[in-house]
Short mmCIF file of C-alpha atoms in Angstrom, two decimals:
data_model
loop_
_atom_site.label_atom_id
_atom_site.label_comp_id
_atom_site.label_asym_id
_atom_site.label_seq_id
_atom_site.Cartn_x
_atom_site.Cartn_y
_atom_site.Cartn_z
CA MET A 1 53.40 79.24 96.27
CA TYR A 2 51.60 81.11 99.05
CA ASP A 3 49.82 83.97 97.30
CA THR A 4 47.32 84.84 100.05
CA LEU A 5 48.12 85.97 103.60
CA ALA A 6 45.07 85.83 105.87
CA PHE A 7 44.64 87.13 109.40
CA ALA A 8 41.89 85.86 111.71
CA LEU A 9 41.92 89.12 113.63
CA THR A 10 39.72 87.91 116.48
CA LYS A 11 37.99 84.76 117.61
CA ARG A 12 35.09 86.84 118.91
CA CYS A 13 31.90 86.84 116.86
CA THR A 14 28.38 88.22 117.29
CA ALA A 15 27.07 84.74 116.51
CA ALA A 16 27.58 81.30 118.04
CA CYS A 17 26.65 79.14 115.07
CA GLU A 18 26.12 75.42 115.54
CA ILE A 19 28.55 74.68 112.73
CA CYS A 20 31.33 77.18 113.53
CA CYS A 21 34.72 75.61 112.86
CA PHE A 22 36.37 77.86 115.47
CA SER A 23 33.53 77.58 118.03
CA SER A 24 33.42 81.38 118.10
CA CYS A 25 30.95 83.31 120.26
CA PRO A 26 30.32 86.86 121.59
CA THR A 27 32.32 86.30 124.79
CA ASP A 28 35.56 85.17 123.15
CA LYS A 29 38.52 87.39 123.97
CA GLU A 30 41.35 86.13 121.77
CA THR A 31 42.55 88.84 119.39
CA LEU A 32 45.74 89.21 117.40
CA ASN A 33 48.36 91.78 118.32
CA LEU A 34 47.41 94.38 115.71
CA ASP A 35 50.83 96.05 115.76
CA ARG A 36 52.28 92.69 114.83
CA VAL A 37 49.72 92.33 112.02
CA LYS A 38 50.84 95.71 110.68
CA GLN A 39 54.45 94.55 110.83
CA TYR A 40 53.60 91.44 108.80
CA ILE A 41 51.80 93.57 106.21
CA GLU A 42 54.85 95.82 105.97
CA GLU A 43 57.12 92.79 105.54
CA SER A 44 54.86 91.45 102.79
CA LYS A 45 55.99 94.34 100.55
CA ASP A 46 59.22 92.44 99.94
CA ILE A 47 57.48 89.14 99.19
CA GLU A 48 56.18 89.38 95.65
CA GLU A 49 54.42 86.01 95.68
CA VAL A 50 51.98 87.31 98.32
CA LYS A 51 49.38 88.97 96.12
CA THR A 52 46.37 89.16 98.48
CA ILE A 53 45.86 89.99 102.14
CA ALA A 54 42.60 88.86 103.74
CA PHE A 55 40.97 89.74 107.05
CA THR A 56 38.68 87.23 108.71
CA GLY A 57 37.63 86.04 112.15
CA GLY A 58 35.52 85.48 114.15
CA GLU A 59 33.96 88.69 112.96
CA PRO A 60 36.57 91.25 111.83
CA PHE A 61 34.00 94.07 111.60
CA LEU A 62 33.93 94.06 115.43
CA LEU A 63 37.29 95.80 114.99
CA TYR A 64 36.01 98.13 112.29
CA ASP A 65 38.27 101.14 112.97
CA ASP A 66 41.31 98.87 113.08
CA LEU A 67 40.09 97.11 109.95
CA LEU A 68 40.05 100.42 108.08
CA GLU A 69 43.68 101.02 108.98
CA LEU A 70 44.76 97.48 108.13
CA VAL A 71 43.02 97.58 104.75
CA SER A 72 44.82 100.83 103.97
CA LYS A 73 48.19 99.36 104.95
CA ALA A 74 47.57 96.27 102.85
CA ARG A 75 46.71 98.41 99.82
CA ASN A 76 49.81 100.53 100.37
CA ALA A 77 51.82 97.32 100.44
CA GLY A 78 50.63 96.71 96.89
CA LYS A 79 48.24 93.86 97.72
CA ARG A 80 44.66 93.04 96.84
CA VAL A 81 42.51 93.20 99.98
CA ASN A 82 39.68 90.85 100.94
CA ALA A 83 37.47 90.70 104.04
CA ILE A 84 34.69 88.51 105.40
CA THR A 85 31.65 89.38 107.52
CA ASN A 86 28.28 88.13 108.72
CA ALA A 87 26.76 91.62 108.15
CA PHE A 88 25.66 92.09 111.78
CA TRP A 89 26.55 95.78 111.53
CA ALA A 90 24.42 96.66 108.46
CA ASN A 91 21.08 97.54 110.07
CA THR A 92 20.26 99.93 107.24
CA GLU A 93 21.41 100.30 103.66
CA SER A 94 22.79 103.76 104.44
CA VAL A 95 24.99 102.30 107.20
CA ALA A 96 26.15 99.60 104.80
CA LEU A 97 26.99 102.23 102.17
CA GLU A 98 28.87 104.35 104.69
CA LYS A 99 31.00 101.55 106.13
CA LEU A 100 31.68 99.77 102.85
CA GLY A 101 32.36 103.07 101.12
CA ALA A 102 35.00 103.89 103.71
CA LEU A 103 36.58 100.45 103.33
CA LYS A 104 36.64 100.74 99.55
CA SER A 105 38.30 104.14 99.77
CA GLN A 106 41.01 102.52 101.90
CA GLY A 107 41.55 99.70 99.41
CA LEU A 108 39.01 96.89 99.92
CA ASN A 109 38.71 94.82 96.72
CA PHE A 110 36.41 91.96 97.69
CA LEU A 111 33.91 91.05 100.42
CA SER A 112 32.68 87.60 101.40
CA LEU A 113 29.51 87.15 103.45
CA SER A 114 28.60 84.14 105.57
CA PHE A 115 24.88 83.42 105.59
CA ASP A 116 23.01 80.15 105.96
CA SER A 117 20.41 78.55 108.22
CA TYR A 118 22.86 78.77 111.15
CA HIS A 119 23.83 82.42 110.70
CA GLU A 120 20.23 83.53 110.16
CA LYS A 121 19.52 82.72 113.82
CA TYR A 122 21.82 85.60 114.75
CA VAL A 123 21.78 88.00 111.79
CA ASP A 124 18.69 89.43 110.11
CA VAL A 125 18.54 88.63 106.40
CA ASN A 126 17.87 92.33 105.74
CA ASN A 127 21.37 93.10 106.99
CA VAL A 128 22.82 90.79 104.38
CA ARG A 129 20.64 92.34 101.69
CA ASN A 130 21.80 95.80 102.76
CA VAL A 131 25.44 94.79 102.38
CA LEU A 132 24.88 93.14 99.00
CA ARG A 133 23.04 96.16 97.62
CA ALA A 134 25.58 98.61 98.98
CA ALA A 135 28.42 96.54 97.54
CA THR A 136 26.69 96.55 94.16
CA ASP A 137 26.32 100.33 94.27
CA LEU A 138 29.99 100.67 95.20
CA ASN A 139 31.14 98.11 92.63
CA ILE A 140 32.68 95.84 95.27
CA PRO A 141 32.59 92.17 94.16
CA THR A 142 30.99 89.85 96.72
CA ALA A 143 30.42 86.18 97.43
CA ILE A 144 27.92 84.52 99.74
CA SER A 145 29.18 81.45 101.57
CA ILE A 146 26.48 78.93 102.51
CA VAL A 147 27.42 75.93 104.64
CA LYS A 148 25.11 72.94 104.84
CA VAL A 149 24.94 69.49 106.39
CA LYS A 150 23.71 66.34 104.67
CA ASN A 151 20.14 66.43 103.28
CA GLU A 152 19.69 70.07 104.35
CA ASN A 153 17.51 72.17 102.04
CA ILE A 154 19.04 75.59 101.41
CA GLY A 155 16.58 76.92 98.83
CA HIS A 156 14.89 79.16 101.38
CA ILE A 157 18.19 80.96 102.00
CA VAL A 158 18.42 81.99 98.37
CA ASP A 159 14.73 82.91 98.33
CA ARG A 160 15.06 85.13 101.40
CA LEU A 161 18.00 87.01 99.93
CA GLY A 162 15.88 87.81 96.88
CA ASP A 163 17.13 90.04 94.09
CA ALA A 164 20.07 91.23 96.20
CA ILE A 165 22.01 88.11 95.20
CA TYR A 166 22.06 88.73 91.47
CA THR A 167 25.46 90.41 91.42
CA SER A 168 27.04 88.08 93.99
CA ASP A 169 28.69 84.70 93.63
CA ILE A 170 27.07 81.95 95.69
CA LYS A 171 29.33 79.30 97.17
CA VAL A 172 27.79 76.25 98.82
CA ALA A 173 30.14 74.19 100.98
CA PRO A 174 29.53 70.93 102.83
CA CYS A 175 29.96 71.26 106.58
CA LEU A 176 33.05 69.60 108.02
CA PRO A 177 33.01 67.63 111.29
CA SER A 178 35.11 70.28 112.96
CA GLY A 179 34.72 72.71 115.84
CA ARG A 180 31.17 73.09 117.12
CA ALA A 181 29.78 71.03 114.22
CA ALA A 182 31.64 67.96 115.48
CA VAL A 183 29.80 68.30 118.79
CA ASN A 184 26.33 69.17 117.51
CA PHE A 185 26.03 66.63 114.70
CA SER A 186 26.69 62.93 114.27
CA ILE A 187 29.10 61.69 111.61
CA ASP A 188 26.13 60.57 109.51
CA ASP A 189 25.03 64.22 109.19
CA PHE A 190 28.08 65.07 107.07
CA ASP A 191 28.17 64.60 103.29
CA ARG A 192 31.06 62.21 102.77
CA THR A 193 30.97 62.04 98.97
CA ILE A 194 34.64 62.46 97.99
CA ASN A 195 36.75 59.35 97.40
CA VAL A 196 40.01 59.61 99.36
CA ASP A 197 41.93 58.25 96.35
CA THR A 198 41.07 61.38 94.35
CA CYS A 199 41.75 63.93 97.10
CA LYS A 200 44.18 66.78 96.50
CA CYS A 201 44.93 69.80 98.66
CA GLU A 202 42.69 72.73 97.68
CA TYR A 203 44.07 75.50 99.87
CA GLY A 204 47.77 75.31 99.15
CA GLY A 205 48.04 78.99 98.28
CA ASN A 206 46.82 80.32 101.61
CA LEU A 207 48.85 81.20 104.67
CA VAL A 208 46.76 82.03 107.73
CA VAL A 209 47.54 83.57 111.11
CA LEU A 210 44.85 82.50 113.57
CA TYR A 211 43.54 84.61 116.44
CA ASP A 212 45.94 82.85 118.85
CA GLY A 213 48.96 83.76 116.74
CA LYS A 214 49.59 80.28 115.35
CA VAL A 215 50.59 80.23 111.70
CA TYR A 216 49.07 77.56 109.46
CA PRO A 217 49.71 76.61 105.82
CA CYS A 218 46.06 76.81 104.79
CA CYS A 219 42.69 78.40 105.58
CA SER A 220 40.66 75.19 105.82
CA GLN A 221 37.67 75.05 108.17
CA ALA A 222 39.46 72.14 109.85
CA VAL A 223 42.83 73.83 110.25
CA VAL A 224 42.56 74.05 114.04
CA ASP A 225 42.21 70.25 114.16
CA MET A 226 45.55 69.72 112.44
CA ASP A 227 49.01 69.77 113.95
CA LEU A 228 50.43 71.64 110.97
CA SER A 229 51.31 74.99 112.55
CA VAL A 230 54.81 76.17 111.66
CA GLY A 231 55.07 78.48 114.66
CA ASN A 232 53.71 81.67 116.21
CA PHE A 233 53.69 85.02 114.46
CA ASN A 234 54.69 86.73 117.71
CA GLU A 235 58.01 84.88 117.53
CA LEU A 236 58.67 84.68 113.78
CA ASN A 237 58.80 87.38 111.14
CA LEU A 238 57.03 86.81 107.83
CA HIS A 239 60.23 85.98 105.96
CA GLU A 240 61.04 83.28 108.53
CA VAL A 241 57.53 81.86 108.20
CA MET A 242 57.79 81.68 104.41
CA LYS A 243 61.14 79.90 104.67
CA LEU A 244 59.74 77.36 107.14
CA LEU A 245 56.80 76.66 104.86
CA LYS A 246 58.91 76.22 101.75
CA ASN A 247 61.42 73.95 103.51
CA ASN A 248 58.76 71.73 105.09
CA ALA A 249 58.98 68.39 103.29
CA LEU A 250 55.71 67.11 104.76
CA LEU A 251 53.87 70.11 103.31
CA TYR A 252 55.69 69.74 100.00
CA PHE A 253 54.35 66.24 99.44
CA LEU A 254 50.94 67.28 100.72
CA ARG A 255 50.81 69.99 98.04
CA ASN A 256 52.42 68.10 95.18
CA ALA A 257 51.52 64.44 95.64
CA ASN A 258 48.22 62.63 95.73
CA PHE A 259 46.87 62.09 99.25
CA SER A 260 47.47 58.36 98.74
CA PHE A 261 51.11 59.08 99.63
CA TYR A 262 49.94 59.59 103.21
CA VAL A 263 46.74 57.51 103.22
CA ASP A 264 48.48 54.26 102.25
CA TYR A 265 51.14 54.78 104.90
CA ALA A 266 48.55 55.68 107.55
CA ARG A 267 46.55 52.54 106.84
CA GLU A 268 49.39 50.07 106.36
CA LYS A 269 52.07 51.27 108.75
CA LEU A 270 50.22 53.34 111.34
CA LYS A 271 47.10 51.12 111.34
CA MET A 272 44.85 54.17 111.22
CA ASP A 273 41.17 53.82 110.40
CA VAL A 274 40.88 56.06 107.34
CA PRO A 275 37.42 56.10 105.70
CA ASN A 276 37.05 55.50 101.97
CA LYS A 277 35.08 58.72 101.51
CA VAL A 278 35.30 62.12 103.17
CA VAL A 279 33.49 65.45 103.07
CA SER A 280 36.49 67.11 101.42
CA PRO A 281 40.29 66.89 101.28
CA CYS A 282 40.26 69.08 104.40
CA GLU A 283 38.51 66.40 106.43
CA LEU A 284 41.00 63.83 105.21
CA CYS A 285 43.87 66.10 106.19
CA SER A 286 42.44 66.53 109.69
CA ILE A 287 42.04 62.75 110.06
CA LEU A 288 45.65 62.18 109.06
CA PHE A 289 47.31 64.96 111.03
CA LYS A 290 45.23 65.77 114.11
CA ASP A 291 46.11 64.77 117.69
CA ASN A 292 49.87 65.30 117.23
CA LYS A 293 50.13 62.67 114.49
CA VAL A 294 52.44 64.73 112.27
CA ASP A 295 55.64 63.25 113.73
CA LEU A 296 54.47 59.76 112.75
CA TYR A 297 54.99 60.59 109.06
CA TYR A 298 58.52 61.97 109.15
CA GLU A 299 60.18 58.59 108.58
CA HIS A 300 57.97 58.09 105.52
CA VAL A 301 58.73 61.56 104.19
CA GLU A 302 62.48 61.22 104.79
CA GLY A 303 62.45 57.87 102.98
CA MET A 304 60.84 59.46 99.93
CA ILE A 305 63.37 62.30 99.97
CA ARG A 306 66.23 59.76 99.98
CA GLU A 307 64.65 57.95 97.03
CA LEU A 308 64.32 61.18 95.09
CA LYS A 309 67.95 62.13 95.78
CA GLU A 310 69.14 58.70 94.67
CA THR A 311 67.09 58.97 91.48
CA VAL A 312 68.53 62.39 90.68
CA ALA A 313 72.08 61.18 91.41
CA LYS A 314 71.84 58.30 88.91
#
């Protein structure tokens, strides 16, 4: 079930973090057709399983006026509304209160902030504090997302945020070898602690439209490395996208079977070099399905479908 519909409104960002999965920067131009985004939101009214609409980037607050309108439309569609930001815009607490207050009045339910040793090179920690305090005053739930590489100490990040973090959830995630991180760090810099035999898909409930219009079945940091797009939102309506996702056998087994269904086949039949441990299921997914490898698994998937049909027929 896809209960969250996310839009990466723009690839552009005020930062150019070393670990950015999309390799975003201030000069990026790619932005979604916002009229098309509005159409998708309108179509979501008829899709009850979509409970939440999220706006991300890049940095969606670069399109603040548009964001206000989109948040309002999402609320009017009967959805919860989430957004993400790096807080570049919150130079003072009064500015943070004004902008967040306007967003809340339009329907914003939750705000996620990205801040770590890579973001702090571009965004003053006081901006993040301003947003956290304003959100507390406005009763907007928040979470702080901290990404780290292997052996990186992140205690100073928490210390610098100070008492502003008390009402916010803190989420620490290991950096994936994706996007700019794959270029700036060696494979030994990534925390590969998860055994591939225990991996299961973690983002099965998220449907994301990236800044280039491609529609993906998850919001993983590594999604751009995978050949799992089901099409382009400029060519498909939301109902068509949902049908494609639900009728995709490869995705079905990815969601409902252990990753060993694909790992064993990749190792034994495709002779792929799959490591025993990975940073997360998302890294494993990118290893299995990047570089146009998806077609290599269709014979395996079709064989399993035949077996299931024969079992049911008995």
